[in-house]
């Protein structure tokens, strides 16, 4: 199917669905200059696996190394600006075409683009807290010290490999209940349990540069930039309003 036909099919799927939800991954933010983890050429971790670098075990074993490896890309996340993907999804929420966005991203760019219903299943980079006394700090504290005033070790409020899932993840499972259409945007669908979420949707559309394990079961697969596909969708829907407009 050519690109124009796929866009037409996408518009029909969105218009026909009574409940559309979006799931985003690191690919949604690459156009903001934040590298993803698993792109073949430009993925962030070519030397290490994400499991080695972003794990609770790595933090406890060698906090200095953990923060040396992670702080740089977290700072890039904090400085980055939303891109066409984030703005298009915010617009789709505003016009009622999508209920909201379940995101694996920790960069906060959906909210900064204007999305209001965002479920951050892997946490966020706004705060950190102490393992020992649970005191909470602004994330900026970590660039000065990874120690709390009590001497305990600080950890960011992101979900690391080896952590329990966030509360938002369980809310996201409920959000998926009765979902007619799930748009998967910029995710390799390799990180569990999030990669299980598409099974709760009746129809799935994938917008991702590379193949995913869900491609065979998807109604449509776009291997294009998510910003281009989603801004085209917004343009074609124009001023029309979807089922969530009054929310
Ligand atoms: P991933 O790195 O496993 O997959 C990203 C996918 O996006 C790749 O398959 C790539 O082909 C695709 N992609 C890249 N740019 C794209 C674009 N412009 N348009 C369409 N597709 C594009 O990412 P994941 O599935 O989200 O899992 C990685 C984990 O890493 C997540 O848990 C996430 O929390 C974390 N992470 C977050 C950020 C962030 O917050 N910005 C950045 C890197 C990693």
Tab-separated table of C-alpha atoms and ligand atoms in Angstrom:
chain	number	residue	atom	x	y	z
A	1	UNK	CA	0.000	0.000	0.000
A	2	UNK	CA	1.454	3.431	-0.865
A	3	UNK	CA	1.934	6.179	1.737
A	4	UNK	CA	-1.132	8.225	0.740
A	5	UNK	CA	-3.391	5.128	0.912
A	6	UNK	CA	-1.968	4.279	4.334
A	7	UNK	CA	-2.704	7.790	5.591
A	8	UNK	CA	-6.290	7.499	4.303
A	9	UNK	CA	-6.648	4.127	6.055
A	10	UNK	CA	-5.214	5.612	9.284
A	11	UNK	CA	-7.745	8.464	9.184
A	12	UNK	CA	-10.593	5.981	8.713
A	13	UNK	CA	-9.362	3.820	11.608
A	14	UNK	CA	-9.166	6.884	13.888
A	15	UNK	CA	-12.585	8.183	12.806
A	16	UNK	CA	-14.251	4.791	13.270
A	17	UNK	CA	-12.725	4.019	16.679
A	18	UNK	CA	-14.716	4.824	19.801
A	19	UNK	CA	-11.595	4.671	21.984
A	20	UNK	CA	-8.099	5.490	20.718
A	21	UNK	CA	-5.021	5.470	22.931
A	22	UNK	CA	-1.386	6.207	22.035
A	23	UNK	CA	1.709	4.411	23.332
A	24	UNK	CA	4.989	6.246	22.806
A	25	UNK	CA	8.608	5.214	23.203
A	26	UNK	CA	12.013	6.789	22.849
A	27	UNK	CA	11.541	7.190	19.055
A	28	UNK	CA	8.922	9.898	19.725
A	29	UNK	CA	11.706	12.107	21.093
A	30	UNK	CA	14.574	11.450	18.654
A	31	UNK	CA	13.404	14.413	16.534
A	32	UNK	CA	13.998	16.512	19.687
A	33	UNK	CA	17.636	15.370	19.661
A	34	UNK	CA	17.346	12.706	22.385
A	35	UNK	CA	18.788	9.425	21.082
A	36	UNK	CA	16.750	6.257	21.629
A	37	UNK	CA	18.225	3.058	23.036
A	38	UNK	CA	17.872	0.530	20.251
A	39	UNK	CA	18.071	2.213	16.820
A	40	UNK	CA	20.694	0.247	14.896
A	41	UNK	CA	22.886	3.218	13.944
A	42	UNK	CA	22.223	5.928	16.509
A	43	UNK	CA	20.990	4.052	19.617
A	44	UNK	CA	22.337	5.460	22.885
A	45	UNK	CA	23.891	2.291	24.154
A	46	UNK	CA	26.206	0.721	21.645
A	47	UNK	CA	28.867	-0.073	24.221
A	48	UNK	CA	26.588	-1.230	27.054
A	49	UNK	CA	23.120	-2.756	27.207
A	50	UNK	CA	20.413	-0.581	28.799
A	51	UNK	CA	19.947	-3.316	31.398
A	52	UNK	CA	23.590	-2.874	32.489
A	53	UNK	CA	23.469	0.903	32.665
A	54	UNK	CA	19.928	1.674	33.816
A	55	UNK	CA	19.475	-0.919	36.519
A	56	UNK	CA	18.956	-0.726	40.240
A	57	UNK	CA	21.822	-3.227	40.574
A	58	UNK	CA	24.212	-0.902	38.684
A	59	UNK	CA	23.178	2.074	40.841
A	60	UNK	CA	23.757	0.238	44.116
A	61	UNK	CA	26.990	-1.433	42.962
A	62	UNK	CA	28.718	1.680	41.649
A	63	UNK	CA	26.730	4.933	42.051
A	64	UNK	CA	29.548	7.076	40.651
A	65	UNK	CA	29.668	5.087	37.398
A	66	UNK	CA	25.851	4.898	37.227
A	67	UNK	CA	25.548	8.682	37.442
A	68	UNK	CA	28.516	9.299	35.114
A	69	UNK	CA	26.814	7.195	32.431
A	70	UNK	CA	23.256	8.430	32.918
A	71	UNK	CA	23.435	12.111	33.893
A	72	UNK	CA	24.557	13.280	30.466
A	73	UNK	CA	21.543	11.890	28.587
A	74	UNK	CA	19.135	12.896	31.353
A	75	UNK	CA	20.411	16.469	31.039
A	76	UNK	CA	19.775	16.270	27.287
A	77	UNK	CA	16.204	15.165	28.074
A	78	UNK	CA	15.679	18.097	30.440
A	79	UNK	CA	17.014	20.650	27.923
A	80	UNK	CA	15.165	19.236	24.895
A	81	UNK	CA	12.122	20.828	23.291
A	82	UNK	CA	8.974	19.025	22.081
A	83	UNK	CA	8.810	18.138	18.381
A	84	UNK	CA	6.071	17.540	15.780
A	85	UNK	CA	5.184	14.168	17.319
A	86	UNK	CA	4.522	15.669	20.767
A	87	UNK	CA	2.616	18.675	19.379
A	88	UNK	CA	0.503	16.495	17.065
A	89	UNK	CA	-0.457	14.176	19.924
A	90	UNK	CA	-1.342	17.159	22.133
A	91	UNK	CA	-3.560	18.454	19.324
A	92	UNK	CA	-5.225	15.035	18.865
A	93	UNK	CA	-6.064	15.037	22.586
A	94	UNK	CA	-7.363	18.617	22.456
A	95	UNK	CA	-9.671	17.816	19.543
A	96	UNK	CA	-10.874	14.632	21.273
A	97	UNK	CA	-9.476	12.075	18.841
A	98	UNK	CA	-7.332	10.306	21.428
A	99	UNK	CA	-7.979	9.655	25.105
A	100	UNK	CA	-4.339	10.263	26.037
A	101	UNK	CA	-0.766	9.045	25.836
A	102	UNK	CA	0.867	6.161	27.654
A	103	UNK	CA	4.567	6.923	27.454
A	104	UNK	CA	7.708	4.981	28.234
A	105	UNK	CA	9.631	8.232	28.010
A	106	UNK	CA	10.974	10.008	31.042
A	107	UNK	CA	11.648	13.348	29.314
A	108	UNK	CA	8.309	15.086	30.092
A	109	UNK	CA	8.015	16.363	26.497
A	110	UNK	CA	4.368	15.323	26.030
A	111	UNK	CA	3.273	17.554	28.911
A	112	UNK	CA	5.494	20.380	27.674
A	113	UNK	CA	3.772	20.157	24.275
A	114	UNK	CA	0.361	20.493	25.964
A	115	UNK	CA	-0.812	16.900	26.492
A	116	UNK	CA	-2.815	16.649	29.709
A	117	UNK	CA	-3.598	12.930	29.991
A	118	UNK	CA	-0.153	11.319	30.078
A	119	UNK	CA	0.664	8.083	31.903
A	120	UNK	CA	4.413	7.890	32.525
A	121	UNK	CA	4.883	4.163	32.937
A	122	UNK	CA	8.672	4.425	33.396
A	123	UNK	CA	8.579	7.447	35.692
A	124	UNK	CA	9.992	10.916	35.028
A	125	UNK	CA	12.998	13.187	35.446
A	126	UNK	CA	11.385	15.832	37.682
A	127	UNK	CA	12.467	14.474	41.071
A	128	UNK	CA	14.746	12.058	42.882
A	129	UNK	CA	14.565	10.623	46.389
A	130	UNK	CA	16.670	9.034	49.104
A	131	UNK	CA	16.795	5.256	49.551
A	132	UNK	CA	17.399	5.778	53.270
A	133	UNK	CA	15.012	8.509	54.505
A	134	UNK	CA	12.788	8.870	51.406
A	135	UNK	CA	13.357	12.648	51.289
A	136	UNK	CA	12.468	14.070	47.860
A	137	UNK	CA	14.579	16.559	45.875
A	138	UNK	CA	14.360	18.304	42.524
A	139	UNK	CA	16.253	16.236	39.914
A	140	UNK	CA	18.835	19.083	39.621
A	141	UNK	CA	20.234	17.968	42.968
A	142	UNK	CA	21.850	14.993	41.201
A	143	UNK	CA	24.221	17.164	39.197
A	144	UNK	CA	25.670	18.449	42.500
A	145	UNK	CA	25.579	15.260	44.587
A	146	UNK	CA	24.036	11.827	44.624
A	147	UNK	CA	23.955	11.860	48.412
A	148	UNK	CA	21.014	12.999	50.544
A	149	UNK	CA	21.537	15.400	53.493
A	150	UNK	CA	21.240	12.261	55.679
A	151	UNK	CA	24.112	10.600	53.750
A	152	UNK	CA	21.818	8.081	51.996
A	153	UNK	CA	22.021	7.329	48.293
A	154	UNK	CA	19.703	9.289	45.974
A	155	UNK	CA	17.867	7.678	43.095
A	156	UNK	CA	15.918	9.291	40.247
A	157	UNK	CA	12.144	8.758	40.119
A	158	UNK	CA	12.452	6.762	36.927
A	159	UNK	CA	11.741	3.043	36.716
A	160	UNK	CA	15.095	1.247	36.490
A	161	UNK	CA	15.589	-2.328	35.351
A	162	UNK	CA	14.982	-4.399	38.504
A	163	UNK	CA	12.398	-1.932	39.943
A	164	UNK	CA	8.702	-2.630	40.412
A	165	UNK	CA	6.503	-0.935	37.815
A	166	UNK	CA	5.137	2.541	38.528
A	167	UNK	CA	1.568	3.231	39.638
A	168	UNK	CA	1.020	4.820	36.216
A	169	UNK	CA	1.670	1.444	34.601
A	170	UNK	CA	-1.287	-0.114	36.411
A	171	UNK	CA	-3.442	2.885	35.513
A	172	UNK	CA	-2.299	2.422	31.890
A	173	UNK	CA	-3.526	-1.187	31.965
A	174	UNK	CA	-6.947	0.128	33.018
A	175	UNK	CA	-6.819	2.829	30.344
A	176	UNK	CA	-6.278	0.065	27.786
A	177	UNK	CA	-9.467	-1.692	28.824
A	178	UNK	CA	-11.946	-1.502	25.946
A	179	UNK	CA	-9.383	0.209	23.716
A	180	UNK	CA	-10.416	-0.044	20.083
A	181	UNK	CA	-7.312	1.446	18.488
A	182	UNK	CA	-3.770	1.745	19.815
A	183	UNK	CA	-1.237	3.896	17.964
A	184	UNK	CA	2.274	2.722	18.857
A	185	UNK	CA	4.714	5.563	18.180
A	186	UNK	CA	8.513	5.186	18.219
A	187	UNK	CA	8.830	2.057	20.310
A	188	UNK	CA	10.716	-1.135	19.523
A	189	UNK	CA	8.182	-2.961	21.783
A	190	UNK	CA	11.011	-4.879	23.392
A	191	UNK	CA	10.680	-3.624	26.971
A	192	UNK	CA	8.265	-5.621	29.139
A	193	UNK	CA	5.683	-5.428	30.583
A	194	UNK	CA	4.836	-2.369	28.432
A	195	UNK	CA	5.305	-4.452	25.288
A	196	UNK	CA	2.275	-6.484	26.411
A	197	UNK	CA	-0.081	-3.486	26.226
A	198	UNK	CA	-0.923	-3.844	22.491
A	199	UNK	CA	-2.668	-7.125	23.259
A	200	UNK	CA	-5.431	-5.187	25.046
A	201	UNK	CA	-6.311	-3.233	21.890
A	202	UNK	CA	-8.620	-4.528	19.177
A	203	UNK	CA	-6.589	-2.811	16.461
A	204	UNK	CA	-2.969	-1.659	16.448
A	205	UNK	CA	-1.148	0.798	14.193
A	206	UNK	CA	2.653	0.955	14.377
A	207	UNK	CA	4.611	4.100	13.489
A	208	UNK	CA	8.238	3.126	13.902
A	209	UNK	CA	11.386	3.289	11.755
A	210	UNK	CA	12.311	-0.335	12.373
A	211	UNK	CA	10.348	-3.602	12.579
A	212	UNK	CA	8.626	-4.556	15.830
A	213	UNK	CA	7.360	-7.910	17.089
A	214	UNK	CA	3.803	-6.574	16.555
A	215	UNK	CA	4.112	-5.713	12.843
A	216	UNK	CA	2.465	-8.953	11.662
A	217	UNK	CA	-0.602	-8.373	13.810
A	218	UNK	CA	-0.938	-4.621	13.085
A	219	UNK	CA	-3.635	-3.115	10.854
A	220	UNK	CA	-1.041	-0.727	9.459
A	221	UNK	CA	2.710	-0.233	9.786
A	222	UNK	CA	4.437	3.067	8.949
A	223	UNK	CA	8.235	2.874	8.802
A	224	UNK	CA	8.424	6.672	8.528
A	225	UNK	CA	9.235	9.543	10.926
A	226	UNK	CA	6.474	9.716	13.518
A	227	UNK	CA	6.458	13.537	13.298
A	228	UNK	CA	5.622	13.424	9.579
A	229	UNK	CA	2.885	10.777	9.907
A	230	UNK	CA	1.179	12.348	12.924
A	231	UNK	CA	1.285	15.917	11.625
A	232	UNK	CA	-0.290	14.658	8.389
A	233	UNK	CA	-3.010	12.947	10.440
A	234	UNK	CA	-3.682	16.184	12.366
A	235	UNK	CA	-3.766	18.168	9.118
A	236	UNK	CA	-6.265	15.748	7.538
A	237	UNK	CA	-8.549	15.686	10.587
A	238	UNK	CA	-8.592	19.486	10.438
A	239	UNK	CA	-11.089	21.186	12.745
A	240	UNK	CA	-13.179	18.041	13.266
A	241	UNK	CA	-13.661	16.690	16.783
A	242	UNK	CA	-13.463	13.141	18.110
A	243	UNK	CA	-15.313	11.201	20.845
A	244	UNK	CA	-13.313	12.743	23.721
A	245	UNK	CA	-13.837	16.374	22.726
A	246	UNK	CA	-15.909	17.312	25.759
A	247	UNK	CA	-13.533	15.787	28.328
B	1	LIG	P1	13.732	1.823	21.840
B	1	LIG	O1	15.023	2.566	21.795
B	1	LIG	O2	13.779	0.390	22.228
B	1	LIG	O3	13.005	1.930	20.426
B	1	LIG	C1	12.844	3.151	19.788
B	1	LIG	C2	12.297	2.862	18.400
B	1	LIG	O4	11.955	4.105	17.809
B	1	LIG	C3	13.311	2.196	17.469
B	1	LIG	O5	12.768	0.964	17.021
B	1	LIG	C4	13.499	3.198	16.318
B	1	LIG	O6	13.523	2.560	15.070
B	1	LIG	C5	12.262	4.065	16.436
B	1	LIG	N1	12.452	5.471	16.027
B	1	LIG	C6	13.474	6.308	16.315
B	1	LIG	N2	13.208	7.550	15.864
B	1	LIG	C7	12.003	7.492	15.250
B	1	LIG	C8	11.184	8.461	14.584
B	1	LIG	N3	11.549	9.730	14.444
B	1	LIG	N4	9.986	8.045	14.074
B	1	LIG	C9	9.590	6.743	14.169
B	1	LIG	N5	10.339	5.796	14.801
B	1	LIG	C10	11.507	6.172	15.345
B	1	LIG	O7	12.740	2.640	22.762
B	1	LIG	P2	11.555	2.156	23.689
B	1	LIG	O8	10.750	1.104	23.016
B	1	LIG	O9	10.893	3.379	24.183
B	1	LIG	O10	12.277	1.467	24.949
B	1	LIG	C11	13.401	2.029	25.515
B	1	LIG	C12	13.302	2.456	26.967
B	1	LIG	O11	14.215	3.529	27.072
B	1	LIG	C13	12.006	3.025	27.389
B	1	LIG	O12	11.682	2.444	28.566
B	1	LIG	C14	12.259	4.509	27.683
B	1	LIG	O13	11.863	4.815	28.996
B	1	LIG	C15	13.731	4.665	27.709
B	1	LIG	N6	14.233	5.842	26.957
B	1	LIG	C16	13.589	7.038	27.079
B	1	LIG	C17	14.046	8.136	26.383
B	1	LIG	C18	13.302	9.433	26.540
B	1	LIG	O14	12.660	9.658	27.580
B	1	LIG	N7	13.344	10.306	25.544
B	1	LIG	C19	15.163	8.030	25.554
B	1	LIG	C20	15.822	6.791	25.460
B	1	LIG	C21	15.333	5.697	26.175
